[in-house]
mmCIF file of C-alpha atoms and ligand atoms in Angstrom:
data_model
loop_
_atom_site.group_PDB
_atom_site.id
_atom_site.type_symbol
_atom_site.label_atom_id
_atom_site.label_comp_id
_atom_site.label_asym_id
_atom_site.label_seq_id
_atom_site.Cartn_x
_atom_site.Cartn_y
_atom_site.Cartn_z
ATOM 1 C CA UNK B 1 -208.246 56.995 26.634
ATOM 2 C CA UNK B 2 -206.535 54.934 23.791
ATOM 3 C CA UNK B 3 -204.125 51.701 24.353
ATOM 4 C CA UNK B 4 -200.806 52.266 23.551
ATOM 5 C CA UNK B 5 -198.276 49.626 21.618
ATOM 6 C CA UNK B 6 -196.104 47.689 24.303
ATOM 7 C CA UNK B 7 -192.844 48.416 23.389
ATOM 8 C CA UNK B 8 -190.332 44.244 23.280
ATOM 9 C CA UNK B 9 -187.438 43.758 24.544
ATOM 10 C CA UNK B 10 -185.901 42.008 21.866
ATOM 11 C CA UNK B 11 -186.787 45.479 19.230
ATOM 12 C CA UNK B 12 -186.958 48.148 21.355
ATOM 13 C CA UNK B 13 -184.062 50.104 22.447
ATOM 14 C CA UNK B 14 -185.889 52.497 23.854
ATOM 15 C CA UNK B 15 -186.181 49.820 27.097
ATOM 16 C CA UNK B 16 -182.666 50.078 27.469
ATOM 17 C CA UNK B 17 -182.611 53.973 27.920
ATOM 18 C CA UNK B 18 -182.825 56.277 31.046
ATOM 19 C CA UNK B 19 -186.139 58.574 31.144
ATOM 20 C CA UNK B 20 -186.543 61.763 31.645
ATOM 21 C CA UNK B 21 -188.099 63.564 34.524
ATOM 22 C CA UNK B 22 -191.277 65.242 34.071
ATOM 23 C CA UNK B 23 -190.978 68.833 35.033
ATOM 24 C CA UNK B 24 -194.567 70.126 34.193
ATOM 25 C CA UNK B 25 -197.392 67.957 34.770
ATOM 26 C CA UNK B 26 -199.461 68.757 31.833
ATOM 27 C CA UNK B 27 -202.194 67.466 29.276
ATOM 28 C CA UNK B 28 -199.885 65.234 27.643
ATOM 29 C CA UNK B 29 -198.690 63.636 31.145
ATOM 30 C CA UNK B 30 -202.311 62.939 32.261
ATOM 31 C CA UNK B 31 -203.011 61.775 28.838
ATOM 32 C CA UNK B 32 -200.188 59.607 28.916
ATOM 33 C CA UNK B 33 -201.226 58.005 32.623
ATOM 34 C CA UNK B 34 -204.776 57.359 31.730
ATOM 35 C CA UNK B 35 -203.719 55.734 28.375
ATOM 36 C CA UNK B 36 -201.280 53.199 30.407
ATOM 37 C CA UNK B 37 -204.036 52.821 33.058
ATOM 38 C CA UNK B 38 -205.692 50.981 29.890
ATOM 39 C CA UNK B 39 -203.463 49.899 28.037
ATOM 40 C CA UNK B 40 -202.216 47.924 31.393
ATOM 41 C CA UNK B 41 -205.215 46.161 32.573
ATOM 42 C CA UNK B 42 -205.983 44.949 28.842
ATOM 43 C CA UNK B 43 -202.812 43.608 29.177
ATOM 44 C CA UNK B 44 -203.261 41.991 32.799
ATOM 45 C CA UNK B 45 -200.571 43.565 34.162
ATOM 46 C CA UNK B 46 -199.696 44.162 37.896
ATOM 47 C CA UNK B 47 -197.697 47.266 36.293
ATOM 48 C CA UNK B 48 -196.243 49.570 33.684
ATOM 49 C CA UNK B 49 -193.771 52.017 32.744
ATOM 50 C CA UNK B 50 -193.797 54.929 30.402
ATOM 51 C CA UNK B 51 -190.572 52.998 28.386
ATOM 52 C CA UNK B 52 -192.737 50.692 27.856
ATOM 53 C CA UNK B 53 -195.239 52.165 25.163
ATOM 54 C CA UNK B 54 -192.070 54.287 23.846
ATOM 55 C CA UNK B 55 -192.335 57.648 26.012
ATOM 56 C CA UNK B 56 -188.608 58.374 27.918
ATOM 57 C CA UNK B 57 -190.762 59.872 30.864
ATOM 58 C CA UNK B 58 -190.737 58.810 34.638
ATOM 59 C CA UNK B 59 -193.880 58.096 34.555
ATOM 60 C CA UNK B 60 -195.336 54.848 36.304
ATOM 61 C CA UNK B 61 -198.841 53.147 36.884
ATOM 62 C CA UNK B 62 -199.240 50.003 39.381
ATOM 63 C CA UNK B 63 -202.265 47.989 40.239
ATOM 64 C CA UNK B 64 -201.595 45.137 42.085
ATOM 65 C CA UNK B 65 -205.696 44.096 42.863
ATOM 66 C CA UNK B 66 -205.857 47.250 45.723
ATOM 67 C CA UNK B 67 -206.157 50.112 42.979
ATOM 68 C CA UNK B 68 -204.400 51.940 40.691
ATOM 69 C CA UNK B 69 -201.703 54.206 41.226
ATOM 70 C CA UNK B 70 -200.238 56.965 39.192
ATOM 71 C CA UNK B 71 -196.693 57.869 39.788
ATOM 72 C CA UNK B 72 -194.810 60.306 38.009
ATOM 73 C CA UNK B 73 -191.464 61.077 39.069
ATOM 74 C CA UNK B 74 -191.434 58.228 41.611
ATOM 75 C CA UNK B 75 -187.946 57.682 43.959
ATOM 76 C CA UNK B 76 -187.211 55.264 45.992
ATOM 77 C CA UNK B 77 -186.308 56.776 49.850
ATOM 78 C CA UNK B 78 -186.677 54.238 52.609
ATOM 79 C CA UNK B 79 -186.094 50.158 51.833
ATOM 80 C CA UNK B 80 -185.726 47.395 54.214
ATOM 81 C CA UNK B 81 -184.998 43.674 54.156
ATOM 82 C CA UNK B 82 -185.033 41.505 50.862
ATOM 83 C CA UNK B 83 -187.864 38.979 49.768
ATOM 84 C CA UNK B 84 -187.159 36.430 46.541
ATOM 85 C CA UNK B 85 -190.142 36.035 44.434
ATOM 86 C CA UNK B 86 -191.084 35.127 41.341
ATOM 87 C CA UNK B 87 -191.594 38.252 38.128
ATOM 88 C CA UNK B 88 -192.390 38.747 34.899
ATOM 89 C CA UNK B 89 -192.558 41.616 32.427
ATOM 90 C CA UNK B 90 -195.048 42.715 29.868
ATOM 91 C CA UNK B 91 -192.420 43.555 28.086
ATOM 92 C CA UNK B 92 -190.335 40.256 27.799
ATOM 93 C CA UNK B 93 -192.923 38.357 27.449
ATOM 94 C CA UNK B 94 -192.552 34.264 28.100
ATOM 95 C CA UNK B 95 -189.759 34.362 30.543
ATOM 96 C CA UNK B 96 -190.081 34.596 34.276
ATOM 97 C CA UNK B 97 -187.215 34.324 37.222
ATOM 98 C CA UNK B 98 -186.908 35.540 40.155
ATOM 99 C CA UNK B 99 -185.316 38.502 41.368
ATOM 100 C CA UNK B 100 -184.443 39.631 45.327
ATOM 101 C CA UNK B 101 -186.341 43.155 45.942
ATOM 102 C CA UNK B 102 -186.999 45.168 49.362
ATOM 103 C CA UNK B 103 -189.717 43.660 51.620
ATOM 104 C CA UNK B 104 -190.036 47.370 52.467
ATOM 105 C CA UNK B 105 -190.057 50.471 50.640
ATOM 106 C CA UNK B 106 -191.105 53.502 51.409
ATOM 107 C CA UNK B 107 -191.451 55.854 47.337
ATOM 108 C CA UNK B 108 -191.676 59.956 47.339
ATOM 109 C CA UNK B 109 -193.437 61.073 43.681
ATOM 110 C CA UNK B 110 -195.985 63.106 42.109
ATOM 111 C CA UNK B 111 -199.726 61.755 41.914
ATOM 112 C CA UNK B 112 -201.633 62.225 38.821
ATOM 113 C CA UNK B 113 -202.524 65.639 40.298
ATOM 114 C CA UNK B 114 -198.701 67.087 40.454
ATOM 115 C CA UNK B 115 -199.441 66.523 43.891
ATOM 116 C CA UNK B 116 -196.574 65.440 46.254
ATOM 117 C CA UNK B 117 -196.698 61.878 47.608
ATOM 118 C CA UNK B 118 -195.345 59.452 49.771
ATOM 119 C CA UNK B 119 -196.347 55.444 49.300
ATOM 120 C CA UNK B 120 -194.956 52.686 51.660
ATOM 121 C CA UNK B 121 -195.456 49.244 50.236
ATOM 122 C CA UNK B 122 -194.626 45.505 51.171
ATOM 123 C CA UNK B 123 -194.513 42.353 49.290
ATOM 124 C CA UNK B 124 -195.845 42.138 45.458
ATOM 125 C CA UNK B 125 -196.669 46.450 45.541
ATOM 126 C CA UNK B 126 -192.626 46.423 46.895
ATOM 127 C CA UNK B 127 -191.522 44.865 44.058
ATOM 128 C CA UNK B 128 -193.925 46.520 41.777
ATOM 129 C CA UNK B 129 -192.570 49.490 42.667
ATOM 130 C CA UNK B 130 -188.401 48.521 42.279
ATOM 131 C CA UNK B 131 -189.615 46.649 38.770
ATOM 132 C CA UNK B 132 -191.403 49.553 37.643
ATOM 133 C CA UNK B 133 -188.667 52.176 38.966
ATOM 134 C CA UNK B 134 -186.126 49.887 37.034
ATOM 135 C CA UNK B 135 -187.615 50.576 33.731
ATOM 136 C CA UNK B 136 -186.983 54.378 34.210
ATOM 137 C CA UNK B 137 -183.348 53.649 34.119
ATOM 138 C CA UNK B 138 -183.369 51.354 31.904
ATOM 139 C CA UNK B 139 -182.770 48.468 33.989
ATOM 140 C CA UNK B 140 -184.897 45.050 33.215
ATOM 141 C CA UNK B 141 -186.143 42.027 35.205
ATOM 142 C CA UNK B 142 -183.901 39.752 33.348
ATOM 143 C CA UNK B 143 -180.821 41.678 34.720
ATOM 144 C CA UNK B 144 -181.366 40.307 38.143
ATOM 145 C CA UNK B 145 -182.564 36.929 37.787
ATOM 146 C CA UNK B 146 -181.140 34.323 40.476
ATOM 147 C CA UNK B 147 -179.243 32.047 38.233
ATOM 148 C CA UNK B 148 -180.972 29.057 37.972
ATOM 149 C CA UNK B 149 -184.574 30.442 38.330
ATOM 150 C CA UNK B 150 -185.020 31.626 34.769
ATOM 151 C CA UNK B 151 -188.003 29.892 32.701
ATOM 152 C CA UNK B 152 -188.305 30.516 29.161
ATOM 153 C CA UNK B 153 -191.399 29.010 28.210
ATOM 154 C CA UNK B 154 -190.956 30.283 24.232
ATOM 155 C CA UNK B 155 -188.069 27.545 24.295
HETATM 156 ZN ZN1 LIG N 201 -191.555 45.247 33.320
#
């Protein structure tokens, strides 16, 4: 396993792009999970996607203190209600807001076996999950702050 460069929002374009679906889960793919596995918890993150240490894969990895999971491929197919919490981003780093996600999802994908999944999550794993999913399309945090939440604390 190796840690991988965190790609910024303020230099990296590469945030702002969609990602590509992973259509054979090989070497490279497992590679790349286990390497944002690490790369994540040095960082103390509850999350991270594949945008963000440059790869344009849909490829995800959440830990939110109950264990890590490995999503590639991940889709949102069930959501219910809306919850207002605080976020952040390891990739914008400084600034927090919050943003209105699901209280309820329920996310099809492939584990990091190429296995078929289903995950249903609530609260903070929730909105890991929409934050995360975001990043695939190139969608950030800061997009969806409730005005009048945002804290920049590089100001
Ligand atoms: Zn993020």
């Amino acid at each position: 396993m190796a840690l991988r460069r965190i790609t910024n929002y303020k230099t990296d374009d590469i945030l702002r792009k969609k990602s590509k679906y992973v259509d054979k889960m090989d070497e490279k793919v497992v590679r790349l999970l286990d390497d944002m596995a690490e790369t994540m918890y040095h960082a103390k993150g509850v999350g991270l996607a594949a945008p963000q240490v440059g790869i344009l894969k849909r490829v995800i990895v959440i830990d939110i203190g109950e264990g890590l999971v490995k999503l590639v491929n991940p889709e949102i197919v069930e959501q219910e209600g809306k919850q207002q919490d605080i976020e952040g981003c390891l990739s914008i780093p400084g600034i927090t807001g919050e943003v209105v996600r699901p209280s309820w999802i329920k996310v099809k994908a492939l584990n990091g076996k190429g296995k078929n999944i289903k995950l249903e999550g609530t609260g903070l794993l929730a909105r890991a999950f929409c934050h995360e999913i975001d990043h695939l399309n190139g969608i950030l945090f800061i997009d969806k702050v409730v005005p009048g939440t945002k804290k920049d604390i590089n100001i």
